[in-house]
Amino acid sequence: MPLTVASLPPGVQDNPYLELLQAALRRRGVQTVPAHARLTWALRVRSSVQAAHLHWLELYVHVLGDLEQRWRALAPVMYVFRALRLLAILTVLRVSGVRLVWTVHNVRPHEQRFPVLDRVLTRAVAWLAESIVVHSDFARRTLQREYPWLRSAVWIAPHGHYVGSYPDGLGDRRSVRRELGIPEDAVVFLVFGQLRAYKGVDHTVRAFRALAAQRGAHLLVAGAPRSEAVRERIVDAAGGDPRVHLRLELVEDNQVADLHAAADAAVIAYPEVFSSGALLLALSHGLPVVAPRESSAADVAAAPALVAFEPGGLAEALSGMCEGRLAERRTAALATARSHSWDIAAARVHDAYLGRCPDVAAGGSG
């Protein structure tokens, strides 16, 4: 059935998720059109789109960068204005017969400057949405705990892979390691992506340094810190340890493959891995992953591509990853990634657009 769907937002810089999903939806005959954060836009398109697909609420309400510093005192007022504008847009679409679909990438914003406002907004959107999409059964269960009153239908659309989505590396594994100052025979763990407070990268660094017996292991932390405070905590945790390599800067697309090629395993150890693109990115580059057992990682991968740990067990999990079978783990990681095709994700999202065959009602038992 041909559909025209508005995407809110149209795309996200430095994240190919929406581009890849929308390409797979086009193969199913779904046309995606960009949405604008204006009420006049909603009034204009309400009769020409059949569904509106919402992602990442924080992109519509948070004031970032220079504006945040300049207008800090007015930030709550601007938040409320933007939230009311978003809810007005969604209400106009909903009462006009447009089906509202919300992909819940995180059950709450990672950095909550206004927790009460965030809670009110997410509950309002959850109430307005007719279809909710999550990426794993873990995410669905978490959603049930957060919104026990919710009756919207929930579709599980597994996060697609990133195989071939980034340019080939500029160097080989040996040359990249040499540039980074990492021995060729070292077991290398990678922490990759934007370094934000909620990820607790400093705790990961300290857990790694506790592996005194694993002298052949090294840790590479690559990404731009979200704040100077985050940078300082990571540097302090590293303590000048020569086994910890800090590349605390923006990683360009043409560097992504090289940094993953230099590593043997990825570490995704933040407390709530609700829906992690970094997880699929690592697997897509053939890296097995160390991640919490109680997380979406356990729904995505299994041993030998995953070494899962209980709270307090990160150092032990890192040690376990060091114990051989790395070639087998890498093969399993890439096979796991390839099994998460965007066509499968698009099929489930398409069903959510049409309102058919839900996995479960959010308030149900599952």
PDB file of C-alpha atoms in Angstrom, residues 16 31 49 101 132 144 205 216 234-235 296 338 355:
ATOM      1  CA  PRO A  16      22.980   7.518   9.108  1.00  0.00           C
ATOM      2  CA  GLN A  31       7.673   7.904   0.457  1.00  0.00           C
ATOM      3  CA  VAL A  49       0.470  12.449   4.536  1.00  0.00           C
ATOM      4  CA  VAL A 101       4.282   6.729  15.127  1.00  0.00           C
ATOM      5  CA  ILE A 132       5.197   2.943  19.239  1.00  0.00           C
ATOM      6  CA  GLN A 144       6.217  -1.123  30.158  1.00  0.00           C
ATOM      7  CA  VAL A 205      38.706   3.393  31.932  1.00  0.00           C
ATOM      8  CA  GLY A 216      48.905  -7.182  26.612  1.00  0.00           C
ATOM      9  CA  ILE A 234      38.244  10.694  31.368  1.00  0.00           C
ATOM     10  CA  VAL A 235      41.749  12.164  31.437  1.00  0.00           C
ATOM     11  CA  SER A 296      19.318  -4.468  24.601  1.00  0.00           C
ATOM     12  CA  ARG A 338      24.405  -8.806   8.842  1.00  0.00           C
ATOM     13  CA  GLY A 355      -1.535  -0.110  12.372  1.00  0.00           C
TER      14      GLY A 355
END
